[in-house]
mmCIF file of C-alpha atoms in Angstrom:
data_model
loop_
_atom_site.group_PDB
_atom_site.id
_atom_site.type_symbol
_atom_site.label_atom_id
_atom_site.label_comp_id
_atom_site.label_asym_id
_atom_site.label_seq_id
_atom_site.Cartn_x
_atom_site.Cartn_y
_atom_site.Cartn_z
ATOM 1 C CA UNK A 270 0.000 0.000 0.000
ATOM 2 C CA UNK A 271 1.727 3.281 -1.170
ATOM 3 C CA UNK A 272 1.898 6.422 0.846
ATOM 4 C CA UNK A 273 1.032 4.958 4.010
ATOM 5 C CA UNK A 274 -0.372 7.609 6.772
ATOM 6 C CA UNK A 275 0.538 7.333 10.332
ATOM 7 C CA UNK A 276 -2.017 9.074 12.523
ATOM 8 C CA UNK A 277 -0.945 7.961 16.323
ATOM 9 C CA UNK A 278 -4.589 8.259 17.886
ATOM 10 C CA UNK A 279 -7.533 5.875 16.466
ATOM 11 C CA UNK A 280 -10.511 8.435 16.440
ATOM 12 C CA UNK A 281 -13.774 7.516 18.096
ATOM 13 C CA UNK A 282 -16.531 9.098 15.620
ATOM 14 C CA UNK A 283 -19.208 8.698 13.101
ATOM 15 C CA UNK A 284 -19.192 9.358 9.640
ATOM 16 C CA UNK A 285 -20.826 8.785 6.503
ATOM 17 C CA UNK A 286 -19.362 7.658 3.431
ATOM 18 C CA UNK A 287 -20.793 7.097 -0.440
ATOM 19 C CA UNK A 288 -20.877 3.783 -2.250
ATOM 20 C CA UNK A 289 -17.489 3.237 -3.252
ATOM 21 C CA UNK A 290 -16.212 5.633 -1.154
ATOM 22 C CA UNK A 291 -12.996 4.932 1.226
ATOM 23 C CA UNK A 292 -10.150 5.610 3.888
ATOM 24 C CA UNK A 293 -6.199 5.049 2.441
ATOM 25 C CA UNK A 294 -4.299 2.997 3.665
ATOM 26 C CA UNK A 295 -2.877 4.263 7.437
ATOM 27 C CA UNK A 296 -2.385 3.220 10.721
ATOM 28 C CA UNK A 297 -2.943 4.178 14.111
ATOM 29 C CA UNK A 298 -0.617 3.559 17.239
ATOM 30 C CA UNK A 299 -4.246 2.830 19.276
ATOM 31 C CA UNK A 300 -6.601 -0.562 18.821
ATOM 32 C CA UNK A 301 -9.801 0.563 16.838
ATOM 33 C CA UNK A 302 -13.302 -0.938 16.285
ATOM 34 C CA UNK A 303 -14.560 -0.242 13.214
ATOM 35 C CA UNK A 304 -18.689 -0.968 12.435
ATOM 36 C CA UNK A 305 -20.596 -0.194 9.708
ATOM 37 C CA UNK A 306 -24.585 0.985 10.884
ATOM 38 C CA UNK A 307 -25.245 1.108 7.592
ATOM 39 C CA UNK A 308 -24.040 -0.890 4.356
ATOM 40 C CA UNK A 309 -21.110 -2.983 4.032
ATOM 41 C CA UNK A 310 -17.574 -2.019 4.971
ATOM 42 C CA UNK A 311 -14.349 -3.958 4.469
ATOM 43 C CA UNK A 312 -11.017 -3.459 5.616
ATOM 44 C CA UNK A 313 -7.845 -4.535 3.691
ATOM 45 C CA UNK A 314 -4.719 -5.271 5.160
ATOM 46 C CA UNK A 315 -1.614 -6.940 3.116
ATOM 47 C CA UNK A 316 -2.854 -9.877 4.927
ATOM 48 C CA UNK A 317 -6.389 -9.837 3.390
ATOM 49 C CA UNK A 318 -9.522 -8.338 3.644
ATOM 50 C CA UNK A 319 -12.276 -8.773 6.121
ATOM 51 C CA UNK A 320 -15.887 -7.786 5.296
ATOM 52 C CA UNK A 321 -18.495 -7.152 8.152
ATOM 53 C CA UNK A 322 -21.865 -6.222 7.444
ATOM 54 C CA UNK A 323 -24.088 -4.388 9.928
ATOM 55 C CA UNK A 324 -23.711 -7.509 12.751
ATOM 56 C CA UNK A 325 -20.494 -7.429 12.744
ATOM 57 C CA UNK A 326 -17.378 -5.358 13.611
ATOM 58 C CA UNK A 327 -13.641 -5.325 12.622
ATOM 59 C CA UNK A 328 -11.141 -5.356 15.326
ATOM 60 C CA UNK A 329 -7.915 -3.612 13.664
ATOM 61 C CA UNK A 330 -5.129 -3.947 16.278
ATOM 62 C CA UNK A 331 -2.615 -1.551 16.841
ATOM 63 C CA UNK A 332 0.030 -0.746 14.465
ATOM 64 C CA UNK A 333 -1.878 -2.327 11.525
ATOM 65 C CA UNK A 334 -1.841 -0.482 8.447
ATOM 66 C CA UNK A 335 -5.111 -0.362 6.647
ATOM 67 C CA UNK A 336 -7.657 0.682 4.671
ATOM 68 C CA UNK A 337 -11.292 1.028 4.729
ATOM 69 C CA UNK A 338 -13.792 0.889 1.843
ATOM 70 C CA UNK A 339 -17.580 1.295 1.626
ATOM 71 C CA UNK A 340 -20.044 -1.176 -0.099
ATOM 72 C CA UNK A 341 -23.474 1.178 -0.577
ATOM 73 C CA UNK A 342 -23.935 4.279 1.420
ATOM 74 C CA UNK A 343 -21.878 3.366 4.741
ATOM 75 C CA UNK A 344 -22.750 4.665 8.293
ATOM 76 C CA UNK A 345 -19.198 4.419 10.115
ATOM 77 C CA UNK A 346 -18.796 4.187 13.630
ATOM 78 C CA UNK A 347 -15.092 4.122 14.893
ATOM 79 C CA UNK A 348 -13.811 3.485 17.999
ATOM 80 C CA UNK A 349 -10.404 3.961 19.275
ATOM 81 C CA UNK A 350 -8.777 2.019 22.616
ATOM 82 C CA UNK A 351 -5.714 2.647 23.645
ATOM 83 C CA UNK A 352 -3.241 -0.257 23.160
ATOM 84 C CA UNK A 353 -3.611 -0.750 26.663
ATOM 85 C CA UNK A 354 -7.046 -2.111 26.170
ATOM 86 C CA UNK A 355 -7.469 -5.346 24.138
ATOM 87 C CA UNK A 356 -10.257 -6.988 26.069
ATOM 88 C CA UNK A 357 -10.198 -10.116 23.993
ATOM 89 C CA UNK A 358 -6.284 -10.334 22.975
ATOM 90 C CA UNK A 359 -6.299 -10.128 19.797
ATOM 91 C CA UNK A 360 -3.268 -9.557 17.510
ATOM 92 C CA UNK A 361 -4.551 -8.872 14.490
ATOM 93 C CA UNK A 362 -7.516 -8.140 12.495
ATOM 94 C CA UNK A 363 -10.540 -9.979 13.409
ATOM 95 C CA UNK A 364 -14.354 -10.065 12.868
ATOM 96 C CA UNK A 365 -16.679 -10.115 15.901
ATOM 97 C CA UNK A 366 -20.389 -11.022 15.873
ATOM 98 C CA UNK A 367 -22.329 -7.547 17.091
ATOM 99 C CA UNK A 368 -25.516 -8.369 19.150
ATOM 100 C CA UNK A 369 -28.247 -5.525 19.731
ATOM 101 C CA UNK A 370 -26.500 -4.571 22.868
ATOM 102 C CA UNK A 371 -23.236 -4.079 21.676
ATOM 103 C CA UNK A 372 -24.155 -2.033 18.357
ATOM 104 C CA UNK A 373 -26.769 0.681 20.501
ATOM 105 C CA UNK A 374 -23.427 0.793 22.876
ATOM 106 C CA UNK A 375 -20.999 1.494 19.804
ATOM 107 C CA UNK A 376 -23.629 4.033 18.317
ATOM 108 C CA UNK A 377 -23.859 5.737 21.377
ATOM 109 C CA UNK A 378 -20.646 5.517 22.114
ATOM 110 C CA UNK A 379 -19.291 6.783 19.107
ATOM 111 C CA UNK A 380 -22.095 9.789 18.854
ATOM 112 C CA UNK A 381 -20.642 11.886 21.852
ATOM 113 C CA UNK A 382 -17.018 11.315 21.586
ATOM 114 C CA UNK A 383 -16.267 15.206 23.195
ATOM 115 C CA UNK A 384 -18.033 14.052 26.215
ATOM 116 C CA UNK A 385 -15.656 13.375 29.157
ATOM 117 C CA UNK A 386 -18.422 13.034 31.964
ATOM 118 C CA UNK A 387 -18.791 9.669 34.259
ATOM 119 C CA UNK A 388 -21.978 8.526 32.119
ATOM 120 C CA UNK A 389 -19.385 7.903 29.168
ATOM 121 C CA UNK A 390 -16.950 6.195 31.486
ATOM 122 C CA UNK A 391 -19.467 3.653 32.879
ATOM 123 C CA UNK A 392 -20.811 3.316 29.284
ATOM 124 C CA UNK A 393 -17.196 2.438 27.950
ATOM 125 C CA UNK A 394 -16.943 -0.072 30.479
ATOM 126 C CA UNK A 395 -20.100 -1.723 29.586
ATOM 127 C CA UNK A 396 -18.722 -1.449 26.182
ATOM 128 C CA UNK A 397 -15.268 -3.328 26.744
ATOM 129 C CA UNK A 398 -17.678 -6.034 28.802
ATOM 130 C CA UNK A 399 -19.146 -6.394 25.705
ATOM 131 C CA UNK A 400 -16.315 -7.142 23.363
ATOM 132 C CA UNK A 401 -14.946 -9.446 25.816
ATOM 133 C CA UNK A 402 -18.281 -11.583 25.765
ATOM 134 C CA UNK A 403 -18.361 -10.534 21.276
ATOM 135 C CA UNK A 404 -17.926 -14.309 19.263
ATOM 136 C CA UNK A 405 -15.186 -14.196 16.807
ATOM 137 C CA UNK A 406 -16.361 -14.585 13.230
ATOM 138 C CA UNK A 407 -14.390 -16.645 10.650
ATOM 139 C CA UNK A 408 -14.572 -13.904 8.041
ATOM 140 C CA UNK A 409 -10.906 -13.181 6.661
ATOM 141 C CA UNK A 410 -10.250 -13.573 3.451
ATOM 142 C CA UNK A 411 -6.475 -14.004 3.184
ATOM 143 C CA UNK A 412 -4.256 -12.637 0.416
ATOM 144 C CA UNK A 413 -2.161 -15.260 -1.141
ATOM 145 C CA UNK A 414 1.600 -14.373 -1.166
ATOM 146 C CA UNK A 415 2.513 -17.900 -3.294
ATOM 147 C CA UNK A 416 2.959 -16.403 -7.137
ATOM 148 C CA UNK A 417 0.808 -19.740 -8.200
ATOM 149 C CA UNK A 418 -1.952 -18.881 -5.865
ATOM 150 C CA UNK A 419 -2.488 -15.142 -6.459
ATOM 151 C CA UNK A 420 -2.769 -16.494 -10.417
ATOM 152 C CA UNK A 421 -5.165 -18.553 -9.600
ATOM 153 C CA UNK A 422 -6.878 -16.347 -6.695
ATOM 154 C CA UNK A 423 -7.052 -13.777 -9.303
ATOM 155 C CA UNK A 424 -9.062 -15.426 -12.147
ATOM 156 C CA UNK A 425 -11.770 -16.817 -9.305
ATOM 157 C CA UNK A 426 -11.669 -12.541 -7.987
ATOM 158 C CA UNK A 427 -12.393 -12.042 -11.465
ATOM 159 C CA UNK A 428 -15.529 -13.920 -11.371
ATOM 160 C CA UNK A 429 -16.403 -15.786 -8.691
ATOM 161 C CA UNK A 430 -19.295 -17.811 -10.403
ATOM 162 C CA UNK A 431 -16.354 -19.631 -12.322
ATOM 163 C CA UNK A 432 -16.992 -23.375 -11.481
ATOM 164 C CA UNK A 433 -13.741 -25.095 -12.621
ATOM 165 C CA UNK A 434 -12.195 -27.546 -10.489
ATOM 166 C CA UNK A 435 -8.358 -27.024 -8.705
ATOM 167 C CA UNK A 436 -7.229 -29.142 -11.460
ATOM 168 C CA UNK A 437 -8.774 -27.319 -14.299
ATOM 169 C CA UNK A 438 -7.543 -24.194 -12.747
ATOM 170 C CA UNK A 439 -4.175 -25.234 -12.326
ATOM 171 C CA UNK A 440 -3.917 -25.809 -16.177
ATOM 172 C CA UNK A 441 -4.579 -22.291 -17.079
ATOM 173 C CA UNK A 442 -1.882 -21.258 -14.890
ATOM 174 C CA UNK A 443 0.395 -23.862 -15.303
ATOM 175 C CA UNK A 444 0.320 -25.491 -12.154
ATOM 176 C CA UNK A 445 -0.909 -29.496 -10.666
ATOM 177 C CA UNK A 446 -3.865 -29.658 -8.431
ATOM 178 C CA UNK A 447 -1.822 -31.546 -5.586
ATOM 179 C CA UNK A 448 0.691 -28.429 -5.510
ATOM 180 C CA UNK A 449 -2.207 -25.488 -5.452
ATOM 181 C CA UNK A 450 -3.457 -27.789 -2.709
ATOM 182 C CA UNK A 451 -0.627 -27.785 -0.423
ATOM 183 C CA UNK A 452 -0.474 -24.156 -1.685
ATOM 184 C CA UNK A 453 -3.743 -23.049 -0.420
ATOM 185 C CA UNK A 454 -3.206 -25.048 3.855
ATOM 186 C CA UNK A 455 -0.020 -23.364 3.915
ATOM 187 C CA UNK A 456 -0.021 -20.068 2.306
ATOM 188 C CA UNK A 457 -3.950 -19.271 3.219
ATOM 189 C CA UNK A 458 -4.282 -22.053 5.989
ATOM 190 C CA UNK A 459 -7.789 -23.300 4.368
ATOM 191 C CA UNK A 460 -8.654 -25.648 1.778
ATOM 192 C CA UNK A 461 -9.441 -24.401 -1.799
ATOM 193 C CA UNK A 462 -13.166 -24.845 -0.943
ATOM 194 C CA UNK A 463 -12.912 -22.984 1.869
ATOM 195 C CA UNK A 464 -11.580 -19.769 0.375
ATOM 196 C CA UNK A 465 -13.624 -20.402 -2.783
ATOM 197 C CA UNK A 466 -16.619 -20.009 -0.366
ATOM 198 C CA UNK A 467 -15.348 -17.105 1.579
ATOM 199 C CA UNK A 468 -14.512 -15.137 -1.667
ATOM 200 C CA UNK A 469 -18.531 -15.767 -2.881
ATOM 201 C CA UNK A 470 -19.813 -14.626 0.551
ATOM 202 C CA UNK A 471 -17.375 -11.896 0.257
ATOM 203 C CA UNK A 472 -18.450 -10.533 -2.704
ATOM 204 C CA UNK A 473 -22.596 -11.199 -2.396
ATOM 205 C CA UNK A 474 -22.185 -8.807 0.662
ATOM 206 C CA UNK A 475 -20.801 -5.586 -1.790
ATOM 207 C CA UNK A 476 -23.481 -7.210 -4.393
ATOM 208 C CA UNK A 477 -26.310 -6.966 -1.523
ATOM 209 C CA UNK A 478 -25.244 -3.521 -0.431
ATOM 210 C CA UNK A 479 -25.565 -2.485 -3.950
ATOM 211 C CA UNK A 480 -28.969 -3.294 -3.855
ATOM 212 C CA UNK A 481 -28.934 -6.328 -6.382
ATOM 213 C CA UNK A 482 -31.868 -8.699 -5.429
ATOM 214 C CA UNK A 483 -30.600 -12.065 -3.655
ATOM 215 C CA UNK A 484 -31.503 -14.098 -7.037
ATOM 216 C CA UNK A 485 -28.699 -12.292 -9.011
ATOM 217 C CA UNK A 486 -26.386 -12.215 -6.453
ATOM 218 C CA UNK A 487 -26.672 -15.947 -6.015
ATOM 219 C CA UNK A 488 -25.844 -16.613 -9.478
ATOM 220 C CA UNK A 489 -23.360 -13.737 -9.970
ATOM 221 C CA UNK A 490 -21.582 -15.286 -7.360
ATOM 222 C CA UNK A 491 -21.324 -18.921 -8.199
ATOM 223 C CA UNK A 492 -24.220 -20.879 -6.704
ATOM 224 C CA UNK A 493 -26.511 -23.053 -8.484
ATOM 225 C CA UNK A 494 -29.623 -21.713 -6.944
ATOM 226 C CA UNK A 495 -31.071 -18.775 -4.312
ATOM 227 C CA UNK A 496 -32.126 -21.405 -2.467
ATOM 228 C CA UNK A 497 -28.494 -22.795 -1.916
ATOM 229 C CA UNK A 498 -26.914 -19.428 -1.760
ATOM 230 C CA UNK A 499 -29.354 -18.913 1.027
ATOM 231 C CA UNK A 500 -28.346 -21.676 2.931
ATOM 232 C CA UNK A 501 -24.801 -20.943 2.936
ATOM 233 C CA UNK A 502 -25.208 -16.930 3.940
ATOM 234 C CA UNK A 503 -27.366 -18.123 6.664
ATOM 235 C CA UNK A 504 -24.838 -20.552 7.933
ATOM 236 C CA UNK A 505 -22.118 -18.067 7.910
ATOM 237 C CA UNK A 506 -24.052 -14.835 9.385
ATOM 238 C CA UNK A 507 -26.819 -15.895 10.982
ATOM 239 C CA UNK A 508 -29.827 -14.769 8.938
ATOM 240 C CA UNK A 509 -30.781 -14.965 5.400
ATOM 241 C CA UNK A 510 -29.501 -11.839 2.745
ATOM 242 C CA UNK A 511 -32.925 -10.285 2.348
ATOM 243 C CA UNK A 512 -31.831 -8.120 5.201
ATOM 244 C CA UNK A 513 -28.684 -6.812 3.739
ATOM 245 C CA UNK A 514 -30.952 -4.535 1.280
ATOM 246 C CA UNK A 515 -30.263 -0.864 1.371
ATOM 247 C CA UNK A 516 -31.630 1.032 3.318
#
């Protein structure tokens, strides 16, 4: 990521940003939380990119340079711990699972940052509690660093309803399916399926946000039917897409 900015405190605030719209890549010296109200937001690291619609968050620790990018019109709450404070230990980016608690805490949170009165203390608190109690959410997309894998990662980015197999893949880039295998547990530590899958949620989330109905999306992103793509989302985030239209 070129032209990395270094701002030492993670603000606490709201903000709105357009479809499309986006923070460069930066970092902060301070943990951060970073929710999206509204739409979809994802955060890319040279490790990946996570992508948490609006029940989940992104835990960015400290010192991680990233970026953040809205899918539809995005309703970002931010907000910054000291590195001190990592309730749940975490050394890198992760997703957590927001209940209705936790999100009315972050949005209140996050709507009075000026205020320095006891309320907000014992809020912040409650808060923390919160995170510590917050499921993690298997959600990371990794970002291949193997040259064989990126080709291949690449063409499925590309279009993600593309069914070949590992083997058929490995022909167009010159490579056997037993090699992209071992590629894929240790470069991306998951099977090809596995990312395959992650990639398709991945991208019906920004397809959802942009208001496509659940029928394309389904198709756009590789499965055979709504019905199956249904099942999966479900699975993975708890309730079915319908809810992920914009609002």
């Amino acid at each position: 990521m070129p032209e990395i900015r270094h701002d030492p405190v993670a603000p606490t605030r709201v903000g709105l940003l357009p479809p499309g719209g986006g923070i460069d890549a930066h970092r902060h010296d301070d943990h951060q939380i970073a929710y999206a109200a509204r739409g979809v937001l994802s955060i890319t690291t040279d490790a990946g990119c996570w992508v948490a619609p609006g029940n989940r968050a992104v835990w960015i620790p400290a010192g991680t340079v990233h970026a953040h990018r809205a899918h539809g019109a995005l309703e970002l709450h931010l907000v910054g711990l000291p590195a001190t404070d990592n309730p749940l230990a975490l050394d890198r980016p992760t997703v957590l699972a927001v209940g209705p608690l936790l999100r009315e805490l972050i949005v209140a949170y996050t709507r009075t940052p000026a205020d320095r009165g006891p309320e907000r203390a014992r809020l912040r608190a409650v808060l923390l509690d919160q995170l510590r109690a917050s499921p993690r959410q298997p959600l990371h997309l990794p970002t291949p660093t193997a040259p064989l894998l990126r080709a291949v990662c690449a063409l499925l980015d590309a279009d993600p309803a593309d069914r070949r197999t590992l083997a058929e893949l490995g022909r167009a880039v010159g490579a056997g399916e037993r090699t992209l295998s071992r590629l894929f547990r240790a470069d991306l530590g998951m099977t090809f399926p596995q990312w395959r899958t992650q990639l398709r949620l991945h991208q019906a989330l920004v397809l959802l946000a942009e208001g496509l109905p659940v029928t394309t999306v389904a198709h756009r992103c590789g499965w055979s039917s709504a019905s199956a793509f249904i099942d999966v989302f479900r699975r993975a985030f708890g309730h079915t897409p319908g809810g992920h239209a914009p609002r």
